[in-house]
Amino acid sequence: MITHRFPVMGSEAYVAVVGGPRSLVALAERRARELERRWSRFLPSSDVSRLNAAGGEAVAVSTDTV
């Protein structure tokens, strides 16, 4: 088993890969960081920040956010 902890979204993520390649650990961390960039309320370019700033107007967002 391969395990990895890393900070993301104001918390700590824990990834465990059982019976798979080590590359899955890096893939999981990249994905979590990608979602953080989309959903963070602290990053002005995130989907969440743009939605909050839109004042009820339509905003194009990622499929993940939908």
Tab-separated table of N, CA, C and O in Angstrom:
chain	number	residue	atom	x	y	z
A	1	MET	N	0.850	-1.176	0.000
A	1	MET	CA	0.000	0.000	0.000
A	1	MET	C	0.894	1.237	0.000
A	1	MET	O	1.889	1.294	0.718
A	2	ILE	N	0.510	2.202	-0.794
A	2	ILE	CA	1.204	3.485	-0.873
A	2	ILE	C	0.277	4.532	-0.274
A	2	ILE	O	-0.902	4.601	-0.635
A	3	THR	N	0.795	5.337	0.658
A	3	THR	CA	-0.013	6.389	1.262
A	3	THR	C	0.671	7.738	1.076
A	3	THR	O	1.887	7.820	0.934
A	4	HIS	N	-0.150	8.785	1.090
A	4	HIS	CA	0.372	10.142	0.903
A	4	HIS	C	-0.609	11.119	1.539
A	4	HIS	O	-1.821	10.990	1.364
A	5	ARG	N	-0.065	12.081	2.293
A	5	ARG	CA	-0.868	13.161	2.883
A	5	ARG	C	-0.397	14.484	2.293
A	5	ARG	O	0.792	14.672	2.071
A	6	PHE	N	-1.342	15.398	2.075
A	6	PHE	CA	-0.980	16.710	1.555
A	6	PHE	C	-2.081	17.707	1.897
A	6	PHE	O	-3.251	17.344	2.018
A	7	PRO	N	-1.697	18.979	2.077
A	7	PRO	CA	-2.706	20.001	2.375
A	7	PRO	C	-3.444	20.417	1.110
A	7	PRO	O	-2.828	20.605	0.060
A	8	VAL	N	-4.755	20.533	1.234
A	8	VAL	CA	-5.577	20.990	0.116
A	8	VAL	C	-6.929	21.432	0.665
A	8	VAL	O	-7.434	20.847	1.619
A	9	MET	N	-7.488	22.478	0.096
A	9	MET	CA	-8.808	22.992	0.465
A	9	MET	C	-8.920	23.281	1.962
A	9	MET	O	-9.958	23.034	2.586
A	10	GLY	N	-7.858	23.806	2.551
A	10	GLY	CA	-7.893	24.162	3.961
A	10	GLY	C	-7.914	22.973	4.897
A	10	GLY	O	-8.287	23.095	6.056
A	11	SER	N	-7.537	21.826	4.414
A	11	SER	CA	-7.574	20.604	5.206
A	11	SER	C	-6.384	19.730	4.820
A	11	SER	O	-5.485	20.169	4.107
A	12	GLU	N	-6.392	18.518	5.292
A	12	GLU	CA	-5.370	17.567	4.902
A	12	GLU	C	-6.025	16.396	4.200
A	12	GLU	O	-6.983	15.810	4.701
A	13	ALA	N	-5.516	16.089	3.011
A	13	ALA	CA	-6.014	14.937	2.265
A	13	ALA	C	-5.125	13.736	2.554
A	13	ALA	O	-3.925	13.888	2.798
A	14	TYR	N	-5.718	12.580	2.533
A	14	TYR	CA	-4.997	11.325	2.728
A	14	TYR	C	-5.366	10.409	1.583
A	14	TYR	O	-6.542	10.141	1.354
A	15	VAL	N	-4.365	9.968	0.839
A	15	VAL	CA	-4.586	9.089	-0.303
A	15	VAL	C	-3.907	7.759	-0.013
A	15	VAL	O	-2.763	7.727	0.437
A	16	ALA	N	-4.618	6.681	-0.246
A	16	ALA	CA	-4.053	5.338	-0.113
A	16	ALA	C	-4.310	4.578	-1.406
A	16	ALA	O	-5.444	4.517	-1.870
A	17	VAL	N	-3.258	4.027	-1.974
A	17	VAL	CA	-3.368	3.232	-3.192
A	17	VAL	C	-2.993	1.800	-2.832
A	17	VAL	O	-1.913	1.535	-2.330
A	18	VAL	N	-3.936	0.903	-3.075
A	18	VAL	CA	-3.707	-0.512	-2.778
A	18	VAL	C	-3.685	-1.273	-4.103
A	18	VAL	O	-4.652	-1.258	-4.853
A	19	GLY	N	-2.573	-1.919	-4.377
A	19	GLY	CA	-2.478	-2.759	-5.568
A	19	GLY	C	-2.404	-2.012	-6.874
A	19	GLY	O	-2.702	-2.572	-7.919
A	20	GLY	N	-2.040	-0.748	-6.843
A	20	GLY	CA	-1.939	0.026	-8.084
A	20	GLY	C	-0.595	0.710	-8.169
A	20	GLY	O	0.190	0.685	-7.224
A	21	PRO	N	-0.329	1.362	-9.271
A	21	PRO	CA	0.959	2.020	-9.452
A	21	PRO	C	1.076	3.295	-8.609
A	21	PRO	O	0.080	3.945	-8.301
A	22	ARG	N	2.304	3.652	-8.272
A	22	ARG	CA	2.593	4.865	-7.506
A	22	ARG	C	2.061	6.116	-8.218
A	22	ARG	O	1.701	7.102	-7.568
A	23	SER	N	1.972	6.066	-9.521
A	23	SER	CA	1.507	7.230	-10.286
A	23	SER	C	0.087	7.641	-9.899
A	23	SER	O	-0.298	8.797	-10.095
A	24	LEU	N	-0.703	6.720	-9.344
A	24	LEU	CA	-2.066	7.065	-8.919
A	24	LEU	C	-2.068	8.057	-7.763
A	24	LEU	O	-2.992	8.855	-7.631
A	25	VAL	N	-1.035	8.018	-6.930
A	25	VAL	CA	-0.934	8.964	-5.817
A	25	VAL	C	-0.789	10.380	-6.367
A	25	VAL	O	-1.494	11.304	-5.951
A	26	ALA	N	0.108	10.560	-7.323
A	26	ALA	CA	0.312	11.873	-7.932
A	26	ALA	C	-0.939	12.324	-8.677
A	26	ALA	O	-1.304	13.503	-8.635
A	27	LEU	N	-1.608	11.408	-9.333
A	27	LEU	CA	-2.840	11.726	-10.047
A	27	LEU	C	-3.909	12.228	-9.075
A	27	LEU	O	-4.595	13.222	-9.347
A	28	ALA	N	-4.043	11.577	-7.948
A	28	ALA	CA	-5.034	11.983	-6.943
A	28	ALA	C	-4.720	13.379	-6.403
A	28	ALA	O	-5.628	14.207	-6.241
A	29	GLU	N	-3.446	13.655	-6.145
A	29	GLU	CA	-3.091	14.980	-5.639
A	29	GLU	C	-3.344	16.057	-6.691
A	29	GLU	O	-3.894	17.116	-6.386
A	30	ARG	N	-2.974	15.791	-7.931
A	30	ARG	CA	-3.240	16.761	-9.006
A	30	ARG	C	-4.722	17.052	-9.136
A	30	ARG	O	-5.134	18.194	-9.318
A	31	ARG	N	-5.533	16.012	-9.046
A	31	ARG	CA	-6.986	16.192	-9.179
A	31	ARG	C	-7.547	17.024	-8.027
A	31	ARG	O	-8.373	17.929	-8.238
A	32	ALA	N	-7.108	16.744	-6.816
A	32	ALA	CA	-7.577	17.513	-5.658
A	32	ALA	C	-7.180	18.985	-5.792
A	32	ALA	O	-7.969	19.884	-5.496
A	33	ARG	N	-5.981	19.245	-6.260
A	33	ARG	CA	-5.525	20.633	-6.432
A	33	ARG	C	-6.285	21.328	-7.573
A	33	ARG	O	-6.592	22.520	-7.492
A	34	GLU	N	-6.610	20.574	-8.606
A	34	GLU	CA	-7.418	21.129	-9.697
A	34	GLU	C	-8.797	21.532	-9.180
A	34	GLU	O	-9.305	22.613	-9.498
A	35	LEU	N	-9.412	20.694	-8.381
A	35	LEU	CA	-10.727	21.013	-7.824
A	35	LEU	C	-10.642	22.201	-6.872
A	35	LEU	O	-11.545	23.041	-6.845
A	36	GLU	N	-9.564	22.288	-6.126
A	36	GLU	CA	-9.377	23.447	-5.248
A	36	GLU	C	-9.329	24.733	-6.075
A	36	GLU	O	-9.934	25.740	-5.696
A	37	ARG	N	-8.617	24.717	-7.199
A	37	ARG	CA	-8.557	25.904	-8.063
A	37	ARG	C	-9.941	26.268	-8.608
A	37	ARG	O	-10.237	27.435	-8.824
A	38	ARG	N	-10.799	25.307	-8.809
A	38	ARG	CA	-12.151	25.581	-9.323
A	38	ARG	C	-13.100	26.054	-8.226
A	38	ARG	O	-13.994	26.853	-8.473
A	39	TRP	N	-12.931	25.533	-7.012
A	39	TRP	CA	-13.938	25.736	-5.972
A	39	TRP	C	-13.524	26.662	-4.838
A	39	TRP	O	-14.334	26.946	-3.961
A	40	SER	N	-12.295	27.149	-4.826
A	40	SER	CA	-11.852	27.996	-3.725
A	40	SER	C	-12.568	29.337	-3.734
A	40	SER	O	-12.688	29.980	-4.772
A	41	ARG	N	-13.002	29.773	-2.582
A	41	ARG	CA	-13.599	31.108	-2.494
A	41	ARG	C	-12.526	32.169	-2.312
A	41	ARG	O	-12.808	33.364	-2.292
A	42	PHE	N	-11.268	31.747	-2.177
A	42	PHE	CA	-10.160	32.671	-1.972
A	42	PHE	C	-9.405	32.999	-3.264
A	42	PHE	O	-8.585	33.905	-3.284
A	43	LEU	N	-9.655	32.255	-4.326
A	43	LEU	CA	-8.992	32.506	-5.604
A	43	LEU	C	-9.960	33.241	-6.529
A	43	LEU	O	-11.013	32.703	-6.883
A	44	PRO	N	-9.642	34.465	-6.928
A	44	PRO	CA	-10.570	35.263	-7.736
A	44	PRO	C	-10.987	34.606	-9.046
A	44	PRO	O	-12.078	34.877	-9.545
A	45	SER	N	-10.152	33.736	-9.595
A	45	SER	CA	-10.481	33.118	-10.881
A	45	SER	C	-11.262	31.812	-10.748
A	45	SER	O	-11.655	31.221	-11.754
A	46	SER	N	-11.526	31.356	-9.526
A	46	SER	CA	-12.246	30.090	-9.352
A	46	SER	C	-13.705	30.228	-9.778
A	46	SER	O	-14.266	31.333	-9.791
A	47	ASP	N	-14.308	29.115	-10.100
A	47	ASP	CA	-15.731	29.117	-10.463
A	47	ASP	C	-16.575	29.702	-9.336
A	47	ASP	O	-17.483	30.499	-9.571
A	48	VAL	N	-16.279	29.317	-8.111
A	48	VAL	CA	-17.059	29.786	-6.964
A	48	VAL	C	-16.932	31.299	-6.798
A	48	VAL	O	-17.931	32.001	-6.604
A	49	SER	N	-15.724	31.832	-6.893
A	49	SER	CA	-15.537	33.283	-6.767
A	49	SER	C	-16.235	34.038	-7.879
A	49	SER	O	-16.861	35.077	-7.644
A	50	ARG	N	-16.142	33.518	-9.099
A	50	ARG	CA	-16.806	34.183	-10.218
A	50	ARG	C	-18.323	34.133	-10.070
A	50	ARG	O	-19.018	35.107	-10.363
A	51	LEU	N	-18.849	33.014	-9.570
A	51	LEU	CA	-20.292	32.921	-9.322
A	51	LEU	C	-20.720	33.918	-8.252
A	51	LEU	O	-21.728	34.612	-8.394
A	52	ASN	N	-19.950	33.998	-7.183
A	52	ASN	CA	-20.278	34.939	-6.112
A	52	ASN	C	-20.249	36.379	-6.597
A	52	ASN	O	-21.072	37.196	-6.180
A	53	ALA	N	-19.316	36.702	-7.480
A	53	ALA	CA	-19.185	38.070	-7.972
A	53	ALA	C	-20.225	38.425	-9.034
A	53	ALA	O	-20.452	39.599	-9.307
A	54	ALA	N	-20.878	37.433	-9.607
A	54	ALA	CA	-21.795	37.662	-10.727
A	54	ALA	C	-23.144	38.233	-10.312
A	54	ALA	O	-23.916	38.657	-11.175
A	55	GLY	N	-23.452	38.227	-9.043
A	55	GLY	CA	-24.706	38.826	-8.590
A	55	GLY	C	-25.944	38.213	-9.206
A	55	GLY	O	-26.893	38.922	-9.517
A	56	GLY	N	-25.944	36.919	-9.416
A	56	GLY	CA	-27.120	36.242	-9.948
A	56	GLY	C	-27.133	36.106	-11.458
A	56	GLY	O	-28.023	35.465	-12.013
A	57	GLU	N	-26.184	36.723	-12.139
A	57	GLU	CA	-26.086	36.594	-13.587
A	57	GLU	C	-25.499	35.233	-13.942
A	57	GLU	O	-24.803	34.620	-13.138
A	58	ALA	N	-25.762	34.766	-15.149
A	58	ALA	CA	-25.246	33.483	-15.614
A	58	ALA	C	-23.726	33.541	-15.739
A	58	ALA	O	-23.167	34.550	-16.164
A	59	VAL	N	-23.085	32.449	-15.345
A	59	VAL	CA	-21.634	32.325	-15.421
A	59	VAL	C	-21.296	30.955	-15.975
A	59	VAL	O	-21.852	29.954	-15.521
A	60	ALA	N	-20.401	30.897	-16.949
A	60	ALA	CA	-19.941	29.609	-17.447
A	60	ALA	C	-18.975	29.001	-16.428
A	60	ALA	O	-18.048	29.668	-15.980
A	61	VAL	N	-19.250	27.762	-16.040
A	61	VAL	CA	-18.407	27.072	-15.075
A	61	VAL	C	-18.025	25.698	-15.618
A	61	VAL	O	-18.597	25.215	-16.597
A	62	SER	N	-17.083	25.063	-14.948
A	62	SER	CA	-16.622	23.740	-15.372
A	62	SER	C	-17.692	22.681	-15.136
A	62	SER	O	-18.615	22.867	-14.332
A	63	THR	N	-17.555	21.580	-15.801
A	63	THR	CA	-18.449	20.443	-15.597
A	63	THR	C	-18.381	19.962	-14.147
A	63	THR	O	-19.398	19.579	-13.574
A	64	ASP	N	-17.193	19.999	-13.552
A	64	ASP	CA	-17.049	19.602	-12.151
A	64	ASP	C	-17.910	20.455	-11.239
A	64	ASP	O	-18.500	19.971	-10.285
A	65	THR	N	-17.965	21.737	-11.511
A	65	THR	CA	-18.747	22.650	-10.681
A	65	THR	C	-20.247	22.438	-10.892
A	65	THR	O	-21.018	22.487	-9.939
A	66	VAL	N	-20.636	22.183	-12.123
A	66	VAL	CA	-22.049	21.923	-12.401
A	66	VAL	C	-22.489	20.725	-11.587
A	66	VAL	O	-23.485	20.733	-10.935
